[in-house]
Amino acid sequence: MDLWPGGVGLAAKLPLLFFLIISATTGSVRAKIHYQKWEVAYQFKSPDCFQKLAITINGRTPGPTIIAEQGDTVVIDVKNALLTENLAIHWHGIRQIGTPWFDGTEGVTQCPVVPRDTFTYRFVVDRSGTYMYHAHYEMQRSAGLYGLIRVLPPAGVVEPFIYDYDRSIILNDWWHQNTYEQAVGLNSKNFTWVGEPQSLLINGRGKFNCSNAGSGVCHPTNPECSPYVLTVIPGKTYRLQIASITSLSALNFEVEGHNLMVVEVDGHYVKPFMVKNLNIYSGETYSVLLKAEQDPSRNYWAAV
Ligand SMILES: *[C@@H]1O[C@H](CO)[C@@H](O)[C@H](O)[C@H]1NC(C)=O
Ligand SMILES: *[C@@H]1O[C@H](CO)[C@@H](O)[C@H](O)[C@H]1NC(C)=O
């Protein structure tokens, strides 16, 4: 890259520079910095009761939900504790205006974070809505390195719909075979299909039938695979910010006995429309409103 472009390039850059200065001075009153320190490591996990090695952030998969207001800066120190693998994290849907080098696409916008090294991602979330993050190195995303990003509108800005509470729902598909074996099969001349996933996970939890676990370690009572429970207050409206990070599966999400009002798709507000269930493909995000209006004396299953 030419660091000293000619007159045309310079002229094109100046308005952007002014814009940044103006927004920095007007936005500095409210804009906050959200700092997180992550350690990315392999751990044995049983998201669907079947134990396998999974990639975790601070011991968890999915990783922590990032919650920030539009205009805020997110700063994440990512330590690669995978020991024998490189690492990069992509912030899906975040436009990285002015910070393309923090997009996390390894081999395109950054060199990978090597084992034992720490890399600091620093970027502005510039548009409210539902987003997600995931590993962008080999098949690490499929091994459990993912999470949700929720960007709230800036203070004083009212959204075109009303709700009482918001909750995160992140959906994934899950294989018991490790990602190395999957990759060897998929990459070999003698192509071997990965097959259907063993489980679908809602907020990192699913239920595999341990009777079919063969010689694998599987405990149906392991708390890691107890279903995610969304406790609601009768009469209140919940905004569910839903993302799908699947490797293969097209999903359909439904809450028994409840309709869902779609109000946001991929970071854009939409004219609200009601659905009984939601088709969601990998990489997509939705906000739906769910009113807790059914008989409170019983439970209702959410299913994918
Ligand atoms: C390719 O895969 C098939 C089916 O699993 C197997 O029967 C065959 O021996 C494999 N061929 C080679 C060259 O590995
Ligand atoms: C689990 O699998 C076993 C063996 O295939 C079967 O008999 C049983 O009905 C299954 N349980 C459930 C809850 O599906």
Coordinates of C-alpha atoms and ligand atoms in Angstrom, one line a residue:
M1 CA 0.0 0.0 0.0
D2 CA 1.2 3.5 -0.8
L3 CA 1.3 5.4 2.5
W4 CA 1.5 8.7 0.8
P5 CA -1.3 8.8 -1.8
G6 CA -1.5 11.6 -4.4
G7 CA -3.8 14.6 -4.3
V8 CA -6.9 12.6 -5.1
G9 CA -6.4 10.1 -2.3
L10 CA -5.7 12.8 0.2
A11 CA -8.7 14.8 -0.8
A12 CA -10.9 11.7 -0.4
K13 CA -9.5 11.1 3.1
L14 CA -10.0 14.6 4.5
P15 CA -13.8 14.6 4.9
L16 CA -13.6 11.3 6.7
L17 CA -11.0 12.8 9.1
F18 CA -13.2 15.8 9.8
F19 CA -16.2 13.5 10.4
L20 CA -14.2 11.5 12.9
I21 CA -13.1 14.6 14.8
I22 CA -16.7 15.9 14.9
S23 CA -18.2 12.7 16.1
A24 CA -15.4 12.2 18.6
T25 CA -16.2 15.6 20.2
T26 CA -20.0 15.3 20.1
G27 CA -20.1 11.6 21.0
S28 CA -17.6 11.7 23.8
V29 CA -20.2 12.8 26.3
R30 CA -22.0 9.5 26.5
A31 CA -19.9 7.0 24.6
K32 CA -18.6 4.3 27.0
I33 CA -15.9 1.7 26.8
H34 CA -16.8 -1.9 27.5
Y35 CA -13.7 -3.9 28.5
Q36 CA -13.5 -7.7 28.7
K37 CA -10.6 -10.0 29.2
W38 CA -10.9 -13.4 27.5
E39 CA -8.9 -16.5 27.8
V40 CA -9.7 -18.9 25.0
A41 CA -8.9 -22.6 25.8
Y42 CA -10.0 -26.2 25.2
Q43 CA -12.0 -27.8 28.0
F44 CA -14.1 -30.9 28.3
K45 CA -17.7 -29.9 28.0
S46 CA -21.0 -31.7 27.8
P47 CA -23.4 -29.2 26.2
D48 CA -25.8 -32.0 25.1
C49 CA -24.7 -34.3 28.0
F50 CA -22.1 -36.0 25.8
Q51 CA -18.6 -35.0 26.8
K52 CA -16.1 -33.7 24.2
L53 CA -13.4 -31.2 23.9
A54 CA -14.8 -27.7 23.2
I55 CA -13.3 -24.3 22.8
T56 CA -14.3 -22.0 25.6
I57 CA -14.0 -18.4 26.5
N58 CA -13.3 -18.0 30.2
G59 CA -14.5 -21.6 30.7
R60 CA -17.8 -21.1 28.9
T61 CA -19.3 -22.0 25.5
P62 CA -21.1 -19.9 24.2
G63 CA -18.9 -17.1 25.4
P64 CA -20.2 -14.0 27.2
T65 CA -22.8 -11.8 25.6
I66 CA -21.4 -8.4 24.7
I67 CA -23.9 -5.6 25.5
A68 CA -23.2 -2.0 24.5
E69 CA -24.9 1.1 23.3
Q70 CA -24.6 2.3 19.8
G71 CA -21.5 4.5 19.6
D72 CA -19.7 2.7 22.5
T73 CA -16.3 1.2 22.1
V74 CA -15.7 -2.5 22.8
V75 CA -12.3 -3.5 23.9
I76 CA -11.5 -7.2 24.3
D77 CA -8.1 -8.6 25.3
V78 CA -8.1 -12.1 23.8
K79 CA -5.5 -14.5 25.2
N80 CA -4.9 -17.6 23.0
A81 CA -4.6 -20.4 25.5
L82 CA -5.3 -23.1 22.9
L83 CA -1.6 -24.0 23.0
T84 CA -1.3 -25.6 19.6
E85 CA -3.6 -23.6 17.4
N86 CA -3.8 -20.0 16.1
L87 CA -6.8 -17.9 16.7
A88 CA -8.8 -15.0 15.3
I89 CA -12.3 -13.7 16.2
H90 CA -14.7 -12.1 13.8
W91 CA -17.5 -9.7 14.9
H92 CA -20.3 -10.6 12.6
G93 CA -22.4 -7.7 11.4
I94 CA -20.1 -5.0 13.1
R95 CA -19.1 -2.8 10.2
Q96 CA -15.7 -1.9 11.6
I97 CA -15.8 1.6 10.0
G98 CA -12.3 3.0 10.5
T99 CA -11.0 -0.2 12.0
P100 CA -10.9 -2.9 9.3
W101 CA -7.9 -4.5 10.9
F102 CA -10.1 -5.6 13.9
D103 CA -12.5 -7.5 11.6
G104 CA -10.9 -10.7 12.7
T105 CA -10.8 -12.5 9.3
E106 CA -7.5 -14.3 9.7
G107 CA -5.3 -14.2 6.6
V108 CA -7.3 -11.3 5.2
T109 CA -7.3 -8.4 7.7
Q110 CA -5.0 -9.8 10.4
C111 CA -2.3 -12.3 11.2
P112 CA -3.6 -14.9 13.6
V113 CA -3.0 -14.7 17.3
V114 CA -0.4 -17.3 18.0
P115 CA -0.5 -19.6 21.0
R116 CA 0.1 -17.9 24.4
D117 CA -0.1 -14.5 22.7
T118 CA -2.8 -11.8 23.6
F119 CA -4.4 -9.6 21.0
T120 CA -6.6 -6.6 21.8
Y121 CA -9.6 -6.0 19.6
R122 CA -10.9 -2.4 19.8
F123 CA -13.9 -1.2 17.7
V124 CA -17.0 0.9 17.8
V125 CA -20.5 -0.6 17.6
D126 CA -22.1 1.9 15.3
R127 CA -25.6 0.5 14.8
S128 CA -28.1 -0.9 17.2
G129 CA -29.3 -4.4 16.7
T130 CA -28.4 -8.1 17.2
Y131 CA -25.0 -9.4 16.1
M132 CA -22.6 -12.2 17.0
Y133 CA -19.0 -13.1 17.2
H134 CA -17.2 -16.3 16.3
A135 CA -13.8 -17.8 15.7
H136 CA -12.4 -17.2 12.2
Y137 CA -9.7 -19.8 12.1
E138 CA -10.2 -23.3 10.7
M139 CA -13.2 -25.0 12.3
Q140 CA -13.0 -23.4 15.8
R141 CA -16.4 -21.8 15.4
S142 CA -17.9 -25.3 15.2
A143 CA -15.9 -26.4 18.3
G144 CA -17.7 -23.8 20.4
L145 CA -16.1 -20.4 20.0
Y146 CA -19.0 -18.1 19.5
G147 CA -21.3 -15.7 21.3
L148 CA -23.9 -12.9 20.9
I149 CA -23.5 -9.1 20.6
R150 CA -26.4 -6.9 21.6
V151 CA -26.2 -3.2 20.7
L152 CA -28.8 -0.9 22.3
P153 CA -29.8 2.4 20.7
P154 CA -28.1 5.4 22.1
A155 CA -29.7 7.0 25.2
G156 CA -32.7 9.1 24.3
V157 CA -33.4 7.3 21.1
V158 CA -36.7 5.4 21.2
E159 CA -37.1 2.2 19.2
P160 CA -40.2 1.7 17.1
F161 CA -41.6 -1.1 19.4
I162 CA -42.1 -1.6 23.1
Y163 CA -41.0 -4.4 25.4
D164 CA -40.3 -4.9 29.1
Y165 CA -37.2 -7.1 29.0
D166 CA -34.6 -8.4 26.6
R167 CA -33.0 -11.8 26.5
S168 CA -30.3 -13.5 24.3
I169 CA -31.0 -16.7 22.4
I170 CA -28.1 -18.2 20.4
L171 CA -28.6 -21.3 18.3
N172 CA -26.1 -23.8 17.1
D173 CA -25.6 -27.3 15.7
W174 CA -23.3 -29.8 17.4
W175 CA -21.3 -32.8 16.4
H176 CA -19.7 -35.4 18.7
Q177 CA -16.8 -36.1 16.3
N178 CA -14.0 -33.6 16.8
T179 CA -13.5 -30.9 14.2
Y180 CA -10.2 -32.3 13.1
E181 CA -11.8 -35.6 12.1
Q182 CA -14.6 -33.7 10.3
A183 CA -12.1 -31.6 8.5
V184 CA -10.0 -34.5 7.3
G185 CA -13.1 -36.2 5.9
L186 CA -14.3 -33.0 4.2
N187 CA -11.0 -32.1 2.7
S188 CA -9.9 -35.5 1.5
K189 CA -10.2 -36.6 -2.1
N190 CA -12.3 -39.4 -0.8
F191 CA -14.8 -36.9 0.5
T192 CA -16.6 -37.9 3.7
W193 CA -19.7 -36.1 4.6
V194 CA -20.0 -35.0 8.3
G195 CA -23.5 -36.2 8.5
E196 CA -26.3 -34.6 10.5
P197 CA -25.4 -33.0 13.8
Q198 CA -26.0 -35.1 16.9
S199 CA -27.7 -32.1 18.7
L200 CA -29.1 -28.7 18.2
L201 CA -28.1 -26.3 21.0
I202 CA -30.2 -23.4 22.5
N203 CA -27.8 -21.1 24.4
G204 CA -25.3 -23.9 24.4
R205 CA -27.5 -26.6 25.7
G206 CA -29.1 -29.6 24.1
K207 CA -30.2 -33.2 25.0
F208 CA -28.5 -36.2 23.5
N209 CA -30.0 -39.6 24.3
C210 CA -27.2 -41.1 26.4
S211 CA -28.4 -44.6 25.6
N212 CA -26.9 -44.1 22.2
A213 CA -23.6 -42.7 23.4
G214 CA -21.6 -45.9 22.8
S215 CA -18.3 -45.8 24.8
G216 CA -18.5 -42.0 25.1
V217 CA -19.0 -40.2 28.5
C218 CA -22.6 -39.1 28.7
H219 CA -24.5 -38.2 31.8
P220 CA -28.2 -37.1 31.3
T221 CA -28.2 -35.4 34.7
N222 CA -25.1 -33.3 34.0
P223 CA -26.1 -29.7 34.8
E224 CA -24.2 -28.5 31.7
C225 CA -27.0 -30.0 29.6
S226 CA -30.0 -29.1 31.7
P227 CA -32.3 -27.0 29.4
Y228 CA -31.9 -23.3 29.3
V229 CA -34.9 -21.8 31.2
L230 CA -36.4 -18.4 30.3
T231 CA -38.4 -17.3 33.3
V232 CA -41.0 -14.8 32.5
I233 CA -43.4 -12.5 34.4
P234 CA -47.0 -13.0 33.3
G235 CA -48.2 -10.1 31.1
K236 CA -44.8 -8.8 30.3
T237 CA -43.3 -8.6 26.8
Y238 CA -39.9 -10.0 26.1
R239 CA -37.6 -9.1 23.3
L240 CA -35.7 -12.2 22.3
Q241 CA -32.5 -11.4 20.4
I242 CA -32.0 -14.6 18.4
A243 CA -28.9 -15.5 16.4
S244 CA -28.0 -18.7 14.5
I245 CA -24.3 -19.7 14.2
T246 CA -24.9 -23.1 12.8
S247 CA -22.2 -24.8 10.6
L248 CA -24.8 -26.7 8.5
S249 CA -28.3 -26.6 9.7
A250 CA -31.2 -24.3 8.7
L251 CA -33.3 -24.0 11.8
N252 CA -36.9 -23.2 12.8
F253 CA -37.4 -21.7 16.2
E254 CA -40.8 -21.9 18.0
V255 CA -42.2 -21.3 21.5
E256 CA -45.1 -23.5 22.3
G257 CA -48.4 -21.7 22.5
H258 CA -46.9 -18.3 21.7
N259 CA -46.7 -16.2 18.6
L260 CA -43.5 -14.2 17.8
M261 CA -43.6 -10.6 16.5
V262 CA -40.6 -10.0 14.3
V263 CA -39.3 -6.4 14.7
E264 CA -35.6 -6.4 13.8
V265 CA -33.6 -8.4 11.2
D266 CA -29.8 -8.3 10.9
G267 CA -29.5 -4.9 12.6
H268 CA -32.4 -3.3 10.7
Y269 CA -35.9 -2.5 12.1
V270 CA -38.6 -4.1 10.0
K271 CA -42.4 -3.4 9.8
P272 CA -43.5 -5.8 12.6
F273 CA -45.1 -9.0 11.5
M274 CA -46.4 -12.0 13.5
V275 CA -45.1 -15.6 13.0
K276 CA -45.9 -18.9 14.7
N277 CA -42.3 -20.0 14.2
L278 CA -39.2 -18.5 12.8
N279 CA -37.0 -19.8 10.0
I280 CA -33.4 -18.8 10.7
Y281 CA -30.3 -19.6 8.7
S282 CA -26.7 -19.5 9.7
G283 CA -25.3 -16.0 10.2
E284 CA -28.8 -14.4 10.6
T285 CA -30.1 -12.5 13.6
Y286 CA -33.7 -11.5 14.6
S287 CA -35.4 -9.7 17.4
V288 CA -38.8 -11.0 18.1
L289 CA -41.3 -9.9 20.8
L290 CA -42.9 -12.6 22.9
K291 CA -45.8 -11.7 25.2
A292 CA -46.1 -13.9 28.3
E293 CA -49.8 -14.1 28.0
Q294 CA -50.6 -17.9 28.4
D295 CA -51.6 -19.7 31.5
P296 CA -48.8 -19.1 34.0
S297 CA -49.4 -22.4 35.9
R298 CA -47.5 -24.5 33.3
N299 CA -44.3 -24.4 31.3
Y300 CA -43.9 -24.0 27.6
W301 CA -41.2 -25.6 25.5
A302 CA -39.1 -23.6 23.1
A303 CA -37.8 -25.8 20.3
V304 CA -35.6 -25.8 17.3
Ligands
LIG1 C1 -13.2 -44.1 0.4 O1 -14.3 -44.3 1.3 C2 -15.0 -45.4 1.1 C3 -16.3 -45.4 2.0 O2 -16.0 -45.1 3.3 C4 -14.1 -46.6 1.4 O3 -14.8 -47.8 1.2 C5 -12.9 -46.6 0.5 O4 -12.0 -47.6 0.9 C6 -12.2 -45.2 0.6 N1 -11.2 -45.1 -0.3 C7 -9.9 -44.7 0.0 C8 -8.9 -44.7 -1.1 O5 -9.6 -44.4 1.1
LIG2 C1 -33.2 -43.4 24.0 O1 -32.7 -44.4 23.2 C2 -33.1 -45.7 23.6 C3 -32.3 -46.7 22.8 O2 -32.3 -46.4 21.4 C4 -34.6 -45.8 23.4 O3 -35.1 -47.0 23.8 C5 -35.3 -44.7 24.2 O4 -36.7 -44.7 24.0 C6 -34.7 -43.3 23.9 N1 -35.2 -42.3 24.8 C7 -35.8 -41.2 24.4 C8 -36.3 -40.3 25.5 O5 -35.9 -40.9 23.2

